[in-house]
XYZ file of C-alpha atoms in Angstrom:
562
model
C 51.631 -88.382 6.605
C 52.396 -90.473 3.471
C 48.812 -90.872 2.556
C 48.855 -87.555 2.487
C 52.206 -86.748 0.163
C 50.928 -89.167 -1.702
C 47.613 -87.197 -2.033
C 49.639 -83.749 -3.048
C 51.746 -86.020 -5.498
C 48.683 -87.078 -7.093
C 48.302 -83.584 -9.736
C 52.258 -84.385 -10.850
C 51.893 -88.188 -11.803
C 49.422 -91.416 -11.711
C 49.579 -94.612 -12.304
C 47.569 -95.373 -16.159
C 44.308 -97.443 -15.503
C 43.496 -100.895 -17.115
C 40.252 -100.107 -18.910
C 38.758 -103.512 -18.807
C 39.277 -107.202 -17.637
C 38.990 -110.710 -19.600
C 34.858 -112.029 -18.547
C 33.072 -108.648 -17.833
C 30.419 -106.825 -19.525
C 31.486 -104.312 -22.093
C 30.819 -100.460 -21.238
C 31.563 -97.850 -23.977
C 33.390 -95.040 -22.453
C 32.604 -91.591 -22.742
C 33.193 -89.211 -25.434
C 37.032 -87.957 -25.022
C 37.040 -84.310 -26.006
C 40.644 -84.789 -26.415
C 40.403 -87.594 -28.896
C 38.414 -85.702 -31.153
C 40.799 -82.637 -31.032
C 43.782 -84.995 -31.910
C 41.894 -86.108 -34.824
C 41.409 -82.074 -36.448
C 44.962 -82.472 -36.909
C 44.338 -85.440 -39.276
C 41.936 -83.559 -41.073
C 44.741 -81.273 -42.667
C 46.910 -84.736 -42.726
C 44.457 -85.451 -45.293
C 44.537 -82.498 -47.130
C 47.943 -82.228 -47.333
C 48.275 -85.896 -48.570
C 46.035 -85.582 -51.666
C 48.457 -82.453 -51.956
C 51.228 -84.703 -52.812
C 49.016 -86.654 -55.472
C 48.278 -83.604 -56.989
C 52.166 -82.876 -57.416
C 52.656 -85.230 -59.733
C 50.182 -87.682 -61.278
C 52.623 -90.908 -61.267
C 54.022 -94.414 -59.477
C 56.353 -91.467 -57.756
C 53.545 -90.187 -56.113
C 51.845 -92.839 -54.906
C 54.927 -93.758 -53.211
C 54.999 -90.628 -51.580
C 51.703 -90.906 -50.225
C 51.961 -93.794 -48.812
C 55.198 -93.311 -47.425
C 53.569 -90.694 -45.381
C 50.252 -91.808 -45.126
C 51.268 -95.398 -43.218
C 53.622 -94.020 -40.887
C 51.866 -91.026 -39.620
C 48.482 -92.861 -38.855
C 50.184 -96.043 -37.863
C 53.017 -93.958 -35.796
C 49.996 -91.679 -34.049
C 46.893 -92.428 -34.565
C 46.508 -96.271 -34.483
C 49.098 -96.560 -31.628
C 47.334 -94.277 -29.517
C 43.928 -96.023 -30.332
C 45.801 -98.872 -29.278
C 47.230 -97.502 -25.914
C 43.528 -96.492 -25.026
C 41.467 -99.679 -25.927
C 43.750 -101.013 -22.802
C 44.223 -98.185 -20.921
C 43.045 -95.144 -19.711
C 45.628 -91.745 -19.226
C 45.428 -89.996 -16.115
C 45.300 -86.566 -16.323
C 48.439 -85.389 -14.007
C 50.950 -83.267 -15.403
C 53.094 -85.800 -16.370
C 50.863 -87.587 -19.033
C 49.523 -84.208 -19.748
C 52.526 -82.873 -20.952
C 53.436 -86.346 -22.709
C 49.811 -85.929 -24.605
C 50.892 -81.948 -25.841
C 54.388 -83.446 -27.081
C 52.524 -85.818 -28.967
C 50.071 -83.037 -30.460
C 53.512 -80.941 -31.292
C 54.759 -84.394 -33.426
C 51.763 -84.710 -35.545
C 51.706 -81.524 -36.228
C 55.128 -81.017 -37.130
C 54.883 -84.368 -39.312
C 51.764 -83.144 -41.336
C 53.197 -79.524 -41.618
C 56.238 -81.160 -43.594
C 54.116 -83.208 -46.069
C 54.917 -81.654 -48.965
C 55.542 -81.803 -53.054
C 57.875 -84.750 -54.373
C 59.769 -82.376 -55.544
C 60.754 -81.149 -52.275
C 60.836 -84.702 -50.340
C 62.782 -86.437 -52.740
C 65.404 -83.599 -51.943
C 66.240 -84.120 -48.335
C 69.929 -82.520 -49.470
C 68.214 -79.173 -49.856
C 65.116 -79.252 -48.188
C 64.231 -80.281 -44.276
C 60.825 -81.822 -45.431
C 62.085 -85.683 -45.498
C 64.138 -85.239 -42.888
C 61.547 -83.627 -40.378
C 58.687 -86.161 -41.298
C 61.290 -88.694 -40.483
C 62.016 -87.554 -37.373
C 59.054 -86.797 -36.193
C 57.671 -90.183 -36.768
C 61.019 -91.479 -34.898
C 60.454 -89.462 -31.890
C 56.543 -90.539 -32.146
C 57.732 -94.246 -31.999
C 59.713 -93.312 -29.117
C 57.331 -91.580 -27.111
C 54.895 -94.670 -27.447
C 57.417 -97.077 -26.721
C 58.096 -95.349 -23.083
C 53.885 -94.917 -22.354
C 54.616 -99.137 -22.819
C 57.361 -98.750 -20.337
C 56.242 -97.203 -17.832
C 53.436 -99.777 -17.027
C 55.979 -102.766 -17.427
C 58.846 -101.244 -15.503
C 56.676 -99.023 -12.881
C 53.453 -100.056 -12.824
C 49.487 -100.293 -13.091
C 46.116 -99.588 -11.879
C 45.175 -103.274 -13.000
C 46.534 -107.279 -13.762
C 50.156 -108.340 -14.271
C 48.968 -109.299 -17.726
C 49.069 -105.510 -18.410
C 52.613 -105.718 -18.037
C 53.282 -108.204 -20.077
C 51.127 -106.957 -22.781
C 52.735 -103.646 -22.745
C 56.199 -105.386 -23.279
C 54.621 -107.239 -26.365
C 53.986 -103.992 -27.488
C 57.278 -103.008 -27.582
C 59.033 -105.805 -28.959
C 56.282 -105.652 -32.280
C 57.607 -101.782 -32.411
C 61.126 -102.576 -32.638
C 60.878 -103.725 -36.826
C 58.877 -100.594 -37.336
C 61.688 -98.646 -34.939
C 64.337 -99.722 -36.875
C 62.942 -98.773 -40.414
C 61.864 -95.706 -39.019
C 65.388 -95.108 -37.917
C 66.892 -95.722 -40.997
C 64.954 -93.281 -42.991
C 65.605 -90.967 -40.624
C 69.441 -91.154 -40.869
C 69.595 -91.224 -44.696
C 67.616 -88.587 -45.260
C 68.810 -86.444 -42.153
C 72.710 -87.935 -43.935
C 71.964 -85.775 -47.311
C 70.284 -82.802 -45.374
C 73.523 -81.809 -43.222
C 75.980 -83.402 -45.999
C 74.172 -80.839 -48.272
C 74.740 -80.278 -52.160
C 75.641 -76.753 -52.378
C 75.687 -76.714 -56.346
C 72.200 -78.145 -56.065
C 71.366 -75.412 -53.543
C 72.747 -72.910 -55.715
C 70.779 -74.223 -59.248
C 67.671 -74.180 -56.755
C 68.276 -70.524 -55.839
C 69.084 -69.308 -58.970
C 65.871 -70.764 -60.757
C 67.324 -72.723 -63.392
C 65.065 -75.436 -63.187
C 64.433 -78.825 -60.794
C 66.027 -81.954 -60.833
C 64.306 -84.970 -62.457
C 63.385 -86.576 -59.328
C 61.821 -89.717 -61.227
C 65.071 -90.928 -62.985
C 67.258 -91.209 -59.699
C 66.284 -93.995 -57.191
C 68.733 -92.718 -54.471
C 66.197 -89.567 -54.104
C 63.809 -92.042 -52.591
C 65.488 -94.315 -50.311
C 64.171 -92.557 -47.114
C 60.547 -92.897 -48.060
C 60.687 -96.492 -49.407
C 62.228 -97.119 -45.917
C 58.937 -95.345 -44.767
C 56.695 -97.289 -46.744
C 58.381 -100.614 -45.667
C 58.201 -99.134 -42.176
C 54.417 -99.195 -42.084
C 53.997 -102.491 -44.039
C 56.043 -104.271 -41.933
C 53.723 -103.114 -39.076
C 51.274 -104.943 -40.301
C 53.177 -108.498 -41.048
C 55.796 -108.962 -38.611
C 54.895 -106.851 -35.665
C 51.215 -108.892 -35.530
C 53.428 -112.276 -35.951
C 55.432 -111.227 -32.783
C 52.519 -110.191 -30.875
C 50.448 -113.606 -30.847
C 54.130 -115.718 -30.658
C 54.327 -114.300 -27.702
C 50.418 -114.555 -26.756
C 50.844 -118.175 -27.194
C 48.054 -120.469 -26.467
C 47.947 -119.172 -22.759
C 47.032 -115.801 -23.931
C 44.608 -114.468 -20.950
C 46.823 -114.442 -18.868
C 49.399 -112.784 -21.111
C 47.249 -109.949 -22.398
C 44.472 -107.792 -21.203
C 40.949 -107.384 -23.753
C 40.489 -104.153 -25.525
C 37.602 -102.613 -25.541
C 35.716 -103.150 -29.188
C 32.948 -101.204 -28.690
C 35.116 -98.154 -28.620
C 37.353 -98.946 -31.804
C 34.171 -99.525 -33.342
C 33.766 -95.809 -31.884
C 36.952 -94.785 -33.010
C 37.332 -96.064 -36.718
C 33.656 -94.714 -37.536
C 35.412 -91.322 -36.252
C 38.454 -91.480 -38.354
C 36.203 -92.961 -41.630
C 34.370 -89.332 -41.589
C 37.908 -87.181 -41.478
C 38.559 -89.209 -44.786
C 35.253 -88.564 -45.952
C 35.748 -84.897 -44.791
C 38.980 -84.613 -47.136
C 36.019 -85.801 -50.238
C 34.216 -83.385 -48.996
C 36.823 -80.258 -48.662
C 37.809 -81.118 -51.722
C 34.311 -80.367 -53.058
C 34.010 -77.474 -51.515
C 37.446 -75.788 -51.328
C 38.162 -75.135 -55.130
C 37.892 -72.300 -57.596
C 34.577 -72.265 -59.084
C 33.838 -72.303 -62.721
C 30.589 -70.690 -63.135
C 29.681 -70.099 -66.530
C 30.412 -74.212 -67.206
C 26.954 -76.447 -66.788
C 29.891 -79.158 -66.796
C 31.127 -78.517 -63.837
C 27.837 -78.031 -61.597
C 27.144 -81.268 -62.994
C 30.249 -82.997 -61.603
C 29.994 -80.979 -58.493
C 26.423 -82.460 -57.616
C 27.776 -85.986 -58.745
C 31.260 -85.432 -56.236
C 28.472 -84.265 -53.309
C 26.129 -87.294 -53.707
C 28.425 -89.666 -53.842
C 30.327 -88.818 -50.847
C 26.670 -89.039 -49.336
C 26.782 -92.621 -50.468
C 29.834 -93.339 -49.455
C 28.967 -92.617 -46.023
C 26.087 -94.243 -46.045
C 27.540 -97.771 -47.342
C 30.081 -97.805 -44.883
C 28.240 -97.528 -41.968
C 25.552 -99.624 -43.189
C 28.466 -102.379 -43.870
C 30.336 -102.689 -40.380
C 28.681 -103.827 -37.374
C 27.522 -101.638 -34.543
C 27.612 -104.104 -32.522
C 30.661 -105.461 -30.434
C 29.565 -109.131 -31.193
C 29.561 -108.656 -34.892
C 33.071 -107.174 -35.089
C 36.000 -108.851 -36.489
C 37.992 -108.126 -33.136
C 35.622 -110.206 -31.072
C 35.847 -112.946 -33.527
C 39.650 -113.580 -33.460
C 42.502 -112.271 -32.663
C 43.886 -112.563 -36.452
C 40.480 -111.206 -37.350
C 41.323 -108.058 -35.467
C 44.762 -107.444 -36.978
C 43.318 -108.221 -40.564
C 40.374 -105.501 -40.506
C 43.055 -102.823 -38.869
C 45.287 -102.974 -42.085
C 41.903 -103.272 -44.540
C 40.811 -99.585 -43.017
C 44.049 -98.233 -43.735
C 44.014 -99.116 -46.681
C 40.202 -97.889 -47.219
C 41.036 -95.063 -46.035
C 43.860 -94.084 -48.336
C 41.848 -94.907 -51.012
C 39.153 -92.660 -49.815
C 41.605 -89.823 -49.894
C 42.530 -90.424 -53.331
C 38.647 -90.722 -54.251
C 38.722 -87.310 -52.611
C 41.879 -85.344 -54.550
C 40.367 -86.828 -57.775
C 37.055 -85.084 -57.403
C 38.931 -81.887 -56.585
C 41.289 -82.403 -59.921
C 38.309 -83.209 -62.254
C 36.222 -80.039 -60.816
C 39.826 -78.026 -61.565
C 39.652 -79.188 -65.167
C 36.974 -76.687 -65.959
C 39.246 -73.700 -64.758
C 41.954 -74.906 -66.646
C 39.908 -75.456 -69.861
C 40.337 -71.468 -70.588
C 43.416 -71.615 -69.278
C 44.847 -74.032 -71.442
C 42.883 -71.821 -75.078
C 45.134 -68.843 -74.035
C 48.396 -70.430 -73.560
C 48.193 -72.782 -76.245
C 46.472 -70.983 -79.163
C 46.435 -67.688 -78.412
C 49.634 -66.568 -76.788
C 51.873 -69.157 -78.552
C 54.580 -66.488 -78.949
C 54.894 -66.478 -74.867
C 54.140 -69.778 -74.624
C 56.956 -72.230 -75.728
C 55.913 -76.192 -74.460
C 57.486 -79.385 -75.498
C 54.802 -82.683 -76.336
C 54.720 -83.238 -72.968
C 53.091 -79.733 -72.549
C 55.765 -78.311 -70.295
C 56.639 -74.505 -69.779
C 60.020 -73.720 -71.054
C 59.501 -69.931 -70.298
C 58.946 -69.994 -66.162
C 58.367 -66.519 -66.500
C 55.137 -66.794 -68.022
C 54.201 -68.961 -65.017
C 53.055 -65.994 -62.938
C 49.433 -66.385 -65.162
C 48.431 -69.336 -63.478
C 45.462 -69.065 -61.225
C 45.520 -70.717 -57.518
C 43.651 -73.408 -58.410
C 46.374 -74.436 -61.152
C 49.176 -73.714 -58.456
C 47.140 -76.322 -56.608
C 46.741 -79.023 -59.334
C 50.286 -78.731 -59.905
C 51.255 -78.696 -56.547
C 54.441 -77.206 -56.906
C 56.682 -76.168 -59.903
C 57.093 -79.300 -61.263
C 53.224 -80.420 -61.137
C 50.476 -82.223 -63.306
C 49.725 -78.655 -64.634
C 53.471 -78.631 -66.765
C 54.208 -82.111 -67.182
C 51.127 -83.094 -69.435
C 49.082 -82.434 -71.558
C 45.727 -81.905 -71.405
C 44.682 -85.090 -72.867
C 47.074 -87.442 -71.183
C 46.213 -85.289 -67.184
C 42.754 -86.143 -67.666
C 44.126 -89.900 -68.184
C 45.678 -89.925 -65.556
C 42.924 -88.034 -62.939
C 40.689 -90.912 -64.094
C 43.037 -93.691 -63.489
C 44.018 -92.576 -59.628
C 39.737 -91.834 -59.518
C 38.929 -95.203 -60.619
C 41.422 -97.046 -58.849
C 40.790 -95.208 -55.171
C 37.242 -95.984 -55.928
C 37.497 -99.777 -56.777
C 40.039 -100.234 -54.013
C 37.319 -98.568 -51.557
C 34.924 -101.236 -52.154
C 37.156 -104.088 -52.518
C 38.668 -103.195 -48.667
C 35.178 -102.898 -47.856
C 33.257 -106.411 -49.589
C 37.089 -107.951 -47.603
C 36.039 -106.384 -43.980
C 32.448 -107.328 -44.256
C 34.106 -110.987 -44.656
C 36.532 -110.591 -41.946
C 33.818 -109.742 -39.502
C 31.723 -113.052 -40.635
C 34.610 -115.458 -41.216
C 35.253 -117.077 -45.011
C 33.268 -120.469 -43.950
C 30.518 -118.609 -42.613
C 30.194 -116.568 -45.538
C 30.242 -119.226 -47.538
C 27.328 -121.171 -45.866
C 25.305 -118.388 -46.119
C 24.895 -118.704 -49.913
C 23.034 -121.872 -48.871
C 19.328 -121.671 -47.367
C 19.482 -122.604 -43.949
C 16.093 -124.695 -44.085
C 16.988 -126.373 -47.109
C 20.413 -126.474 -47.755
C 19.342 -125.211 -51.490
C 21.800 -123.114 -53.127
C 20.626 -119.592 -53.400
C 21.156 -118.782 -56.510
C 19.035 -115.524 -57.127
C 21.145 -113.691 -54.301
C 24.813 -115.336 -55.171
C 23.864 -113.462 -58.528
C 22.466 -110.137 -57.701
C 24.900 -109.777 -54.411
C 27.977 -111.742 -55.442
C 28.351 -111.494 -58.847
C 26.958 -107.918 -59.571
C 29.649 -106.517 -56.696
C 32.171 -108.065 -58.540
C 31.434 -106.959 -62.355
C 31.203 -103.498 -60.777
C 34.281 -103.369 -59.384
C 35.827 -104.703 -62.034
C 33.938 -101.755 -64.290
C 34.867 -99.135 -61.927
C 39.032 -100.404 -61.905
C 38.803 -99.926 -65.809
C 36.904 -96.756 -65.874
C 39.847 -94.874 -67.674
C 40.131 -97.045 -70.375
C 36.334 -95.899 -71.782
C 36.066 -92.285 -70.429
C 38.080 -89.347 -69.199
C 35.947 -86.619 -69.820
C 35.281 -84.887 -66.089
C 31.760 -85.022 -65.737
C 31.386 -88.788 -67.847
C 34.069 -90.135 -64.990
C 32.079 -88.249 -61.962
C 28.611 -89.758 -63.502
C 30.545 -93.260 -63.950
C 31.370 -93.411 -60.716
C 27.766 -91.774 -58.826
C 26.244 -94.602 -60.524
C 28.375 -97.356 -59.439
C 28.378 -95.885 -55.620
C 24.502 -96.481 -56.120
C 24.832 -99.877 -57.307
C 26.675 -100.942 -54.295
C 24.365 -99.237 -52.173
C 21.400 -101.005 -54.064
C 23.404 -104.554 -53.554
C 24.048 -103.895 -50.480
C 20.260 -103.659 -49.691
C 18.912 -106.583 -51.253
C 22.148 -108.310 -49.285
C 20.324 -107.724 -46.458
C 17.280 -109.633 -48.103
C 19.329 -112.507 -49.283
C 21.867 -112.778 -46.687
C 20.441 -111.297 -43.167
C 23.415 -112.648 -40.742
C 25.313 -110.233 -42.887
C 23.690 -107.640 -41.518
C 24.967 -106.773 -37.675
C 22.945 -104.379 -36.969
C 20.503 -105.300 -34.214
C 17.113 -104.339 -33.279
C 17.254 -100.690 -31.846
C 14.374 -101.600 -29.010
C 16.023 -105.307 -28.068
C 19.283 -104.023 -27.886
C 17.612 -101.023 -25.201
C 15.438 -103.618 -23.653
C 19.038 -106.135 -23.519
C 20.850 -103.571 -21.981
C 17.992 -103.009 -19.335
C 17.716 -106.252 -18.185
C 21.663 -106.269 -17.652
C 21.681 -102.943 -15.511
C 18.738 -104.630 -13.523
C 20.547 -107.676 -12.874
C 24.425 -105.815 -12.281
C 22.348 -103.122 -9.398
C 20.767 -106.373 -7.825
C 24.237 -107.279 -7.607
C 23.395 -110.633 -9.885
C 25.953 -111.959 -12.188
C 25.343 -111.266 -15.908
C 24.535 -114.293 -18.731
C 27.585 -113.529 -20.425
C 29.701 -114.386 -17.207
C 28.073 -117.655 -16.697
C 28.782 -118.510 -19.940
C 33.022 -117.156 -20.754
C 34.917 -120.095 -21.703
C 38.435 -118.997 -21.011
C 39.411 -121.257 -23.520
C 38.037 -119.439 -26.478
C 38.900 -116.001 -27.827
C 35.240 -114.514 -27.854
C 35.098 -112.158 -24.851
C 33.322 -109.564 -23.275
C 35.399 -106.512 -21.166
C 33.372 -103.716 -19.159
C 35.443 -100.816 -18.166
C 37.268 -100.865 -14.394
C 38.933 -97.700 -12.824
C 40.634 -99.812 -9.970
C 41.383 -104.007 -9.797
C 38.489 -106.047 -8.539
C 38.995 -107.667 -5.300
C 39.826 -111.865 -5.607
């Protein structure tokens, strides 16, 4: 009779099911329809983040966009990657419905990403206030999926407990920054400054958001938020690892955040690629075909030199290397990522240069009796504002945008500046991962010949030194050139470079290169199936040393028998 209540209670709530255990072979799990539905949501997170770098072309903005940017993919995205490398959901009703909550956060948080000059007004608008929130309850919501496996249980080790309550006490710094921006902002929101409300309303022009600090205390509590993450929630996590830390943690399961992260690297490429696409075309300009072809090719590139640079192998991965290894290449893709967003929005702002070109003849020659603009090249008759075409109500992303604040001259400035920095940070994140996943001193005896100990001097040259005079070039690009197309071409060129280093890398420095041999890897795997249905114990489980960090995990729906 209870086995069989127990049966019925089965569709209402499960237990969650450790994925893997410390000294097995590691199985990539299937493809998770769900996962890749979460992540559409992140493709108009994207969008709507180069939206607020398009607001206003400033410090202010990058602020902004990283005060959302961290805390809704740290928030949702990387702590649900980081629930499933350990675990897997059931799929009762209980963790279904926890799963749809989740999906309602994210897409409440991205809906409210918005202008700075609606943010950095939480007294009059709910935008601040909402993204706040929503990231609070997100925090929330993963802290009790960590709860219920330490206070009622697991389909796995005791470690899993344990683990989960790690996982809660590195949340609580994030938590409490969270929580803070969340009651200052949500503080001016139901405080409320009717006299702004009422200058708002009646049109008589915005606030200069950039000269008052108090506007941006919430997201500056944000960005701290999601730094802090990274520094002093990994410094709790191994303290309480210790040296002992097998049987205080359970593995996670590389092979699938190797999965995961080449996932979430082409929704940031997708933004590049919307951006492209989605934007008013100028037709009768060669210019602007030119640029377009440039913006396409080099997103091809980009593509191509990331997956070409990280290891599709579990062995070659950072994560399998160390545990400080792991944590390291986490905040480097975040960080690549962002930048490969802002790579994007810039290709979208130089193509919109062409539309404004015309744009800018009529309302600064022609119609100067309409037009009235101060040396900044600001509109001081809004009325006239009703001639601007949607791609210009893009650029400008609001009333207050890059479109009025500058002039031409000094927008294109500042379009190459954000281009050439998201570019150089791109492959700076990416030249510090590739070392992350070899390890400084191993990288470092790999400029030597490993017959002859001979410096190599030809490849240090062509591979070291060339990455780094190109980055350097591409960081500076604003200083020489702003023109659209010149900046586009500038930056197609260097993409190629790398992609040319990165080949004769693999010449020079082959360990480099993870990628192993498509028919030994098959023929690997084989033998390993052959040996695991002969019921004979793999290689890799005669030779764990618990010891060490290095590890292999294989996937488990129920505890092994002792």
């Amino acid at each position: 009779m209870e086995e069989q209540s127990h049966h019925h209670a089965d569709w209402f709530w499960k237990l969650p099911i450790q994925r893997q255990r410390w000294g097995d072979q590691q199985v990539l799990p299937h493809v998770n329809w769900g996962d890749l539905f979460f992540d559409l949501f992140y493709v108009a997170a994207a969008y709507n983040l180069a939206y607020v770098i398009k607001s206003d072309l400033n410090g202010i903005s990058v602020l902004y966009f990283f005060g959302c940017f961290g805390p809704l993919t740290g928030v949702f995205w990387t702590n649900k990657l980081t629930y499933d490398l350990r675990f897997q959901m059931p799929d009762d009703f209980i963790h279904v419905f926890i799963e749809v909550v989740r999906l309602c956060l994210v897409a409440t948080a991205v809906a409210h990403i918005r202008p700075i000059e609606y943010m950095s007004h939480p007294e009059t608008y709910p935008h601040m206030f909402t993204f706040c929130l929503t990231c609070w309850l997100g925090i929330l919501l993963y802290l009790l999926l960590n709860l219920e496996i330490r206070f009622i249980g697991v389909v796995g080790e005791d470690a899993s407990k344990y683990s989960c309550m790690t996982d809660v006490i590195s949340q609580i710094p994030t938590f409490l920054f969270v929580t803070a921006a969340t009651i200052a902002a949500g503080t001016k929101y139901f405080s409320g400054n009717d006299d702004h409300q009422y200058r708002q309303l009646a049109g008589s022009g915005n606030d200069d958001y950039t000269s008052e600090a108090a506007f941006h205390i919430p997201i500056a509590l944000m960005v701290c938020s999601w730094l802090v993450r990274h520094s002093l929630g990994s410094v709790l996590i191994f303290s309480r690892a210790g040296k002992d830390f097998k049987k205080r943690s359970i593995p996670i399961n590389v092979e699938f955040m190797i999965h995961r992260f080449g996932e979430w690297t082409m929704l940031m490429l997708g933004e590049s690629i919307l951006s492209l696409l989605i934007v008013e075309l100028a037709y009768d300009s060669l210019n602007y075909y030119i640029t377009f072809y440039l913006g396409i090719l080099s997103v091809i590139c980009l593509q191509y030199l990331y997956f070409k640079s990280q290891p599709h192998h579990p062995d070659g991965h950072a994560a399998r290397r160390s545990r400080w290894a792991g944590v390291t290449f986490v905040a480097l893709i975040q960080f690549y990522s962002a930048a490969l967003i802002i790579v994007g929005v810039s290709y979208k702002m130089l193509l919109t240069e062409y539309g404004l070109e015309s744009q800018y003849e009529t309302s600064y020659d022609a119609t100067d009796d309409k037009y009235s603009s101060t040396g900044s090249g600001r509109f001081l008759d809004r009325s006239t504002a009703n001639v601007i075409t949607e791609s210009n109500r893009l650029l400008a992303g609001g009333s207050s945008g890059a479109y009025y604040n500058y002039t031409q001259e000094e927008r294109r400035y500042r379009i190459a500046s954000f281009f050439s920095a998201g570019l150089a940070t791109s492959f700076l994140t990416l030249d510090l991962m590739n070392i992350n996943h070899t390890g400084i001193q191993k990288s470092i005896s790999m400029c030597h010949c490993p017959n002859t100990g001979k410096f190599r001097m030809k490849g240090f040259v062509f591979v070291v030194l060339l990455r780094l005079v190109v980055i350097i070039f591409v960081a500076t690009i604003a200083l020489y050139i702003t023109e659209p197309e010149l900046v586009a071409l500038a930056g197609f060129c260097a993409i190629s470079i790398q992609v040319i280093i990165r080949l004769i890398g693999a010449k020079y420095y082959h360990p480099l290169s993870f990628h192993h041999d498509v028919h030994e890897e098959q023929q690997n795997e084989a033998e390993k199936g052959d040996r695991f249905a002969h019921g004979q114990p793999n290689i890799v489980d005669e030779e764990v040393n618990e010891e060490l960090w290095p590890n292999t995990t294989q996937a488990m729906s129920v505890p092994r028998e002792e």
